[in-house]
Short mmCIF file of C-alpha atoms in Angstrom, two decimals:
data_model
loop_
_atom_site.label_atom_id
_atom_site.label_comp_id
_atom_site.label_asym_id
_atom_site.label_seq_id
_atom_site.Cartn_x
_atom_site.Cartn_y
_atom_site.Cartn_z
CA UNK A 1 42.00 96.68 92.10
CA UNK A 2 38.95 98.87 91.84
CA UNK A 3 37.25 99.62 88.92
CA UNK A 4 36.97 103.22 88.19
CA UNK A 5 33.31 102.91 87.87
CA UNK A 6 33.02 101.26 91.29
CA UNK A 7 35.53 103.79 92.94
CA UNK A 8 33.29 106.38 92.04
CA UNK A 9 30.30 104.95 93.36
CA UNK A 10 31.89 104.48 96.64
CA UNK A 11 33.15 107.54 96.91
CA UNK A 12 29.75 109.11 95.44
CA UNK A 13 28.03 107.22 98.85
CA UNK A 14 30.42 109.20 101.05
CA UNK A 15 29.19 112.80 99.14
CA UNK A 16 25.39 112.02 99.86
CA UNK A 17 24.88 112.23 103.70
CA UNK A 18 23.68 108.82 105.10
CA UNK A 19 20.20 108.49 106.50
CA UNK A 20 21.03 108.27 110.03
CA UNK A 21 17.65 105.76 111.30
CA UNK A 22 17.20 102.34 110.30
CA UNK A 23 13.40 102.87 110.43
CA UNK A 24 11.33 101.56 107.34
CA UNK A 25 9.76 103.93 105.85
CA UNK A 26 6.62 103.72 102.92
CA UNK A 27 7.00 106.18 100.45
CA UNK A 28 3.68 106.85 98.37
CA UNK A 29 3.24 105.69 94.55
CA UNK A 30 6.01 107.95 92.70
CA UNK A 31 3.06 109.20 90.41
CA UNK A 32 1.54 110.96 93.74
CA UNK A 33 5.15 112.43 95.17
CA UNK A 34 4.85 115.87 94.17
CA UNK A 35 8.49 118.01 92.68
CA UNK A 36 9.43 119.13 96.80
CA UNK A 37 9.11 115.45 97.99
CA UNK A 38 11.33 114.47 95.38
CA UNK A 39 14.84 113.53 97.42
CA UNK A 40 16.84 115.90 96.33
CA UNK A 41 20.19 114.85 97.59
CA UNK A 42 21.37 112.73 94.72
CA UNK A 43 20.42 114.60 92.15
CA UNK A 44 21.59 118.06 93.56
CA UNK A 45 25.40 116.33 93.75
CA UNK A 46 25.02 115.85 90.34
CA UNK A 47 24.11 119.23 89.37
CA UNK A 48 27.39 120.24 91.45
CA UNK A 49 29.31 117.80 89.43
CA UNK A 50 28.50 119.15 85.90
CA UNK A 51 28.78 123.07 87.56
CA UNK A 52 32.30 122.13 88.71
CA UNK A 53 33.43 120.18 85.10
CA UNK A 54 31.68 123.38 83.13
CA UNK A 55 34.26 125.48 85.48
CA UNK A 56 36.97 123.31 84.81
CA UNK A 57 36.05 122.99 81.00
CA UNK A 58 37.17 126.72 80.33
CA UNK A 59 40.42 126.62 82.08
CA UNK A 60 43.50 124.83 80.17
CA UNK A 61 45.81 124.89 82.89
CA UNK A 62 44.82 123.45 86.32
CA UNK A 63 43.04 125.72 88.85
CA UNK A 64 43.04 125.72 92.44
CA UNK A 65 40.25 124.50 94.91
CA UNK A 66 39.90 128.09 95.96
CA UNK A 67 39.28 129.48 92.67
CA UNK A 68 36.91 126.39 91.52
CA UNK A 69 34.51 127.35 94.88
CA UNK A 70 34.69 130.84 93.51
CA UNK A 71 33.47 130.27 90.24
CA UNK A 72 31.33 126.83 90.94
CA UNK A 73 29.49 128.64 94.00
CA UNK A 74 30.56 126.61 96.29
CA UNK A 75 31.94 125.68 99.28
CA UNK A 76 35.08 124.71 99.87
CA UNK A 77 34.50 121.79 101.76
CA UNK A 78 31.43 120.92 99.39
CA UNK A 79 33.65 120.78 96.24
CA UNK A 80 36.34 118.98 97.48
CA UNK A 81 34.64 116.20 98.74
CA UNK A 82 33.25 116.34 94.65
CA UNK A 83 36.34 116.83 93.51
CA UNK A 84 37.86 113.76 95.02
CA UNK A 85 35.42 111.48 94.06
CA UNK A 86 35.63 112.49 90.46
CA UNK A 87 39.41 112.47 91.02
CA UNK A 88 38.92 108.69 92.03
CA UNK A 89 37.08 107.96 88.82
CA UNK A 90 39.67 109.68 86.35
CA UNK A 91 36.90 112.69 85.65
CA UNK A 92 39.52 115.04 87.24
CA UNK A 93 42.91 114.96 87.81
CA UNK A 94 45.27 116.63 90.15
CA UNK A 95 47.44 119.44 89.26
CA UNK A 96 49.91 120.69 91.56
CA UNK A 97 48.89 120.36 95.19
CA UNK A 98 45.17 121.36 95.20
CA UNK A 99 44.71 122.20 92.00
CA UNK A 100 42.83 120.28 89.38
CA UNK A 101 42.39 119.53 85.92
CA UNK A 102 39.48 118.13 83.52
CA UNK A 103 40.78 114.23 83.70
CA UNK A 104 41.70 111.24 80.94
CA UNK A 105 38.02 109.40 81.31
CA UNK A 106 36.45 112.48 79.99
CA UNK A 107 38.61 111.71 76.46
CA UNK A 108 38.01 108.35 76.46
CA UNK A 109 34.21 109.26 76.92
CA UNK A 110 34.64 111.86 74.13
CA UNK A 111 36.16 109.08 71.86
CA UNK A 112 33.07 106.70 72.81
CA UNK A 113 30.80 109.14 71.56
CA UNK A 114 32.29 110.72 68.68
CA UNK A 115 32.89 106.73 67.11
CA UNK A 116 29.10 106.69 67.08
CA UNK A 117 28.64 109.67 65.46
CA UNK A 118 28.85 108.77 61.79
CA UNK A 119 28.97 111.93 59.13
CA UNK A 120 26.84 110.35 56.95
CA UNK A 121 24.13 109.53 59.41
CA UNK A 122 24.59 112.93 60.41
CA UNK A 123 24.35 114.72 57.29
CA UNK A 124 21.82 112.78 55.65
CA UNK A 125 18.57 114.02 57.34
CA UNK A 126 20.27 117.53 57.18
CA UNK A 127 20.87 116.97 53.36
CA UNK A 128 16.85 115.69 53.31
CA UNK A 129 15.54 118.86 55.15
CA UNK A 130 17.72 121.45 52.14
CA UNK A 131 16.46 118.36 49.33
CA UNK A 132 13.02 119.72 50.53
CA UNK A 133 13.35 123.39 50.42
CA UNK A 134 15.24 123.56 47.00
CA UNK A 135 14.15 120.95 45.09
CA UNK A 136 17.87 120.15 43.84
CA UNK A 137 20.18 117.18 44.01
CA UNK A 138 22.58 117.64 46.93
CA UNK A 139 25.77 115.94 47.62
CA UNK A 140 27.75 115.22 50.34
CA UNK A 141 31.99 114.96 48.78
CA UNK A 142 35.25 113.85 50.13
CA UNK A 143 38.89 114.44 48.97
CA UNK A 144 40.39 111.19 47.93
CA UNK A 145 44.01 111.69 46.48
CA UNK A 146 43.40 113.99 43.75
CA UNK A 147 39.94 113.63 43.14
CA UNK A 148 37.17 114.32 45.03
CA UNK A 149 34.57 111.04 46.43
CA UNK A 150 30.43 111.55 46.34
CA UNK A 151 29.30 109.18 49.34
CA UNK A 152 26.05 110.16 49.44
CA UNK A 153 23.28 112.20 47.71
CA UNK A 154 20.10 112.95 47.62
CA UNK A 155 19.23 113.57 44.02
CA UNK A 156 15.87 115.91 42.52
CA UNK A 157 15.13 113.67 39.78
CA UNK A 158 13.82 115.83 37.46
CA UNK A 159 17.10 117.06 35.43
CA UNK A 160 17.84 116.28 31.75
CA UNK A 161 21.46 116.91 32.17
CA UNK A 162 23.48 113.90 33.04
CA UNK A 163 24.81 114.84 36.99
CA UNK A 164 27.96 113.61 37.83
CA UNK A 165 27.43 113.74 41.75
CA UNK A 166 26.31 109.86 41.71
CA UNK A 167 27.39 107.95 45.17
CA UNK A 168 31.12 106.09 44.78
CA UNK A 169 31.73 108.96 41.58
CA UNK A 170 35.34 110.33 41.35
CA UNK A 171 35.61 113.79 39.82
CA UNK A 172 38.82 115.61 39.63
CA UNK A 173 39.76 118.35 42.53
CA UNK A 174 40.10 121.85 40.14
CA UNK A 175 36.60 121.37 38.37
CA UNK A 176 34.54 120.68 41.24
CA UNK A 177 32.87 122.91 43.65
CA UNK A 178 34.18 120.43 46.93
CA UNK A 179 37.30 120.18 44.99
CA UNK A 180 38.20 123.81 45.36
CA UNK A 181 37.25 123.62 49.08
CA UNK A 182 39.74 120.84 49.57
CA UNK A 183 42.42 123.00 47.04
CA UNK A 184 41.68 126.31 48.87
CA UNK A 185 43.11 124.75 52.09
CA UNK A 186 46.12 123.85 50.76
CA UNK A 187 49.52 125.33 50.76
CA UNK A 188 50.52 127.03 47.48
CA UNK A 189 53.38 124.40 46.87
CA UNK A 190 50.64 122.09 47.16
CA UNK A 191 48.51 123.55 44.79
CA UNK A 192 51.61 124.22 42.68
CA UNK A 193 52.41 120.00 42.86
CA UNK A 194 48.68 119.32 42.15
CA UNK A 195 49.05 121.30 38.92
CA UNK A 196 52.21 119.60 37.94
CA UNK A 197 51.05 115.85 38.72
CA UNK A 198 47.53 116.06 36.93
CA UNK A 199 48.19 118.66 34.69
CA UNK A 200 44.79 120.39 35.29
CA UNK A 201 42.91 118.26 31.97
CA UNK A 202 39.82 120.08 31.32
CA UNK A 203 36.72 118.95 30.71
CA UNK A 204 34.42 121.91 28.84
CA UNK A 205 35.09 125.36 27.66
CA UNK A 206 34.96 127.13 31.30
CA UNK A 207 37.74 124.36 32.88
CA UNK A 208 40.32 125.94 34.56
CA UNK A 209 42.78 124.80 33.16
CA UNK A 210 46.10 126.60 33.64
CA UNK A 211 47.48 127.57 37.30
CA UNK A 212 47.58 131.33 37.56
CA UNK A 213 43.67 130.49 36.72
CA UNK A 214 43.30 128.27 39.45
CA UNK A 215 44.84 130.57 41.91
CA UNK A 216 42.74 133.20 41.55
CA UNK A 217 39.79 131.19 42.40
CA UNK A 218 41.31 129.51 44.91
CA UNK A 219 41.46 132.73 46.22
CA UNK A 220 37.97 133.79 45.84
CA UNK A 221 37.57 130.17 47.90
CA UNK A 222 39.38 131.47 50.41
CA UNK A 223 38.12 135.04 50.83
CA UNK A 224 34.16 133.99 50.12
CA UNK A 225 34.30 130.48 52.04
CA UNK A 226 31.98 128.72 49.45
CA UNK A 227 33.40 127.33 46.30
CA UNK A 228 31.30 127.42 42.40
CA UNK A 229 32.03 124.74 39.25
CA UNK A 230 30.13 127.09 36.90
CA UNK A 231 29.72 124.49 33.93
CA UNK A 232 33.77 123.29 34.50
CA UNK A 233 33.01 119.51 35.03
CA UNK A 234 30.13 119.16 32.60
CA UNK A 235 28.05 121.68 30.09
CA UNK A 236 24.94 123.18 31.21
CA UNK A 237 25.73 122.02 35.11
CA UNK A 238 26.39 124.25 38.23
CA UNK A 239 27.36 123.42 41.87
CA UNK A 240 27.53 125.64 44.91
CA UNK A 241 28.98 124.01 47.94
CA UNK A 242 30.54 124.96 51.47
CA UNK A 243 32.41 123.27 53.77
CA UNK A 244 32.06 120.26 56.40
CA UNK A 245 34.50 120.24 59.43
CA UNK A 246 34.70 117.89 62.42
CA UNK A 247 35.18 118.53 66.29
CA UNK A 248 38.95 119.81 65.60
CA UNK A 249 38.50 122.40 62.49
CA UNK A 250 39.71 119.51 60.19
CA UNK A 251 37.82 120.08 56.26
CA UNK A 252 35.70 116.29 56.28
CA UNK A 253 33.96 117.40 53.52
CA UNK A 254 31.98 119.22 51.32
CA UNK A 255 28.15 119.75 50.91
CA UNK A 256 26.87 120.73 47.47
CA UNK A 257 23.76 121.40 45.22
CA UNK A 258 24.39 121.05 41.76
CA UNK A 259 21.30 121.77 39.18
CA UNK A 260 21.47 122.58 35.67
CA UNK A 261 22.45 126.57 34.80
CA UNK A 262 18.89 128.00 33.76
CA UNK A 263 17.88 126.64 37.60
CA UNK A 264 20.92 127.85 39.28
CA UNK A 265 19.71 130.44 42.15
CA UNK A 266 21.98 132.41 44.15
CA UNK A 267 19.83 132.22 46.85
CA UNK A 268 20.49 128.99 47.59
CA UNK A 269 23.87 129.61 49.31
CA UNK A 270 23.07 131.04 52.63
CA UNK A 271 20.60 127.95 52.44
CA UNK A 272 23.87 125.38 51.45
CA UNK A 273 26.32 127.20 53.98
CA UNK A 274 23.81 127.19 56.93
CA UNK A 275 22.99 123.61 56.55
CA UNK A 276 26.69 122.39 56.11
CA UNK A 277 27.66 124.48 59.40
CA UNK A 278 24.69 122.22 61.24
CA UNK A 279 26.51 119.04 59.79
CA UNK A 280 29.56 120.67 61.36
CA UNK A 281 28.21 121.30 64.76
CA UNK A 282 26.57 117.63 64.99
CA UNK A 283 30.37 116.75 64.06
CA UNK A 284 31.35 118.86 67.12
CA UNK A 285 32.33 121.76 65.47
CA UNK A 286 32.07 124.75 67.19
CA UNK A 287 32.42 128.32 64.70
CA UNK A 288 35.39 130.96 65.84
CA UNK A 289 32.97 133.72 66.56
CA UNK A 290 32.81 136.60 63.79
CA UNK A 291 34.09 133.92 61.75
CA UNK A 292 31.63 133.81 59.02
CA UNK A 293 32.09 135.64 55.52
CA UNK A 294 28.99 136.40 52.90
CA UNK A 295 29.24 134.94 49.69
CA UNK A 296 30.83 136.86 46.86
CA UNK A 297 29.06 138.21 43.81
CA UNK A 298 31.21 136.18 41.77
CA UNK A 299 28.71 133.17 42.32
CA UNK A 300 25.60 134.94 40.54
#
């Protein structure tokens, strides 16, 4: 049998017209061809190929050859002859009779690449660049059970108050800022059984402790789409973060600052949501448009 790969360079030699002479010809040094006698062939298939996958990228269902020349440009002739060869390399698949449809490789392409892209490795320089600006510790969070998992920080070194957000710390879902995140998206029986099994313990004065409590900023969480712990994990300590989501809207995490009160700034969280939504899109995120909310005044 023939590889997929190999089909599709086959059928990619039937595409690009063959030279029809058998005479040797010299080209000159590549550094003196000029941009016109560059061979053009090749490449402009290419440039066909990714036109007609963009077309079929915004259409769920299959769509027929005559509407993929329509919106691709092309001819007829010219994108099927495409269109088969991708067909014979699982890039597209056939619909009903001549229709097509983004194909299987593409995923398993998709799958390739997203393995590689680590969250951490993505956030980190990300996490460096908002380090810089604001001086403060930021932390990049993860819900683990009931608690919430720091796997990785960048920390300001220059606080007197003993900061929680180490890397491999555990810190309890209701009195953290990337706790709430992780709460907010929950069902209110959730919430209700996360209440019940830990018994919201609190830590300082301003815990919430007690569910109606909880619920209200859960639904401040919701509305605002940043989360606060104003001093509720540890006196004289306050954390801003937003949320982290991957290529499928799925919460992956949560990206906080956390600096002692007199420090706090409310400034900082168009600074914290901006950079968690770039984390986001090198995740493959892509934001619903008018999607985004300001923050509430409850965070000053």
């Amino acid at each position: 049998m023939i590889s997929s790969a190999w089909a599709f360079r086959l059928s990619f030699q039937d595409i690009v017209a063959p030279v029809p002479h058998c005479e040797t010809t010299i080209l000159p040094h590549p550094d003196k061809l000029s941009a016109a006698a560059i061979p053009k062939g090749p490449v402009q298939v290419i440039e066909r190929m990714m036109t007609l996958l963009d077309v079929l990228s915004h259409h769920p269902d299959p769509i027929s050859l005559k509407q993929l020349a329509l919106d691709s440009g092309l001819h007829p002739s010219t994108a099927h002859r495409i269109l088969s060869a991708m067909t014979a390399s699982g890039f597209v698949e056939r619909g009903e009779p001549g229709s097509y449809r983004l194909g299987i490789r593409l995923l398993e392409l998709g799958n390739l690449v997203k393995e590689r892209i680590g969250m951490r490795e993505t956030a980190l320089p990300l996490m460096r660049e908002l380090h810089a600006r604001i001086g403060e510790s930021v932390n990049l969070g993860v819900r683990q059970g009931d608690e919430i998992v720091y796997v990785e920080r960048t920390s300001s070194g220059r606080s007197s108050v003993r900061v929680v957000h180490l890397v491999g710390a555990q810190a309890p879902l209701h009195v953290t800022a990337v706790g709430k995140l992780y709460l907010a998206q929950d069902a209110a029986t959730a919430v209700q059984a996360y209440a019940r099994r830990t018994g919201l313990p609190g830590f300082t004065p301003s815990s919430l402790t007690t569910l109606p409590t909880l619920e209200r900023e859960l639904t401040r969480v919701r509305r605002d789409g940043v989360a606060y712990d104003k001093e509720e994990i540890e006196t004289g300590l306050r954390c801003v973060a937003a949320p982290v989501r991957d290529d499928s809207g799925e919460l992956v995490a949560g990206l906080s600052v956390s600096a002692p009160a007199e420090r706090y700034d409310p400034a900082w969280v168009p600074l914290i949501r901006a950079t968690a939504d770039a984390i986001s899109a090198g995740l493959g995120y892509a934001s619903p448009p008018g999607k985004r909310r300001s923050a509430g005044a409850s965070g000053r």
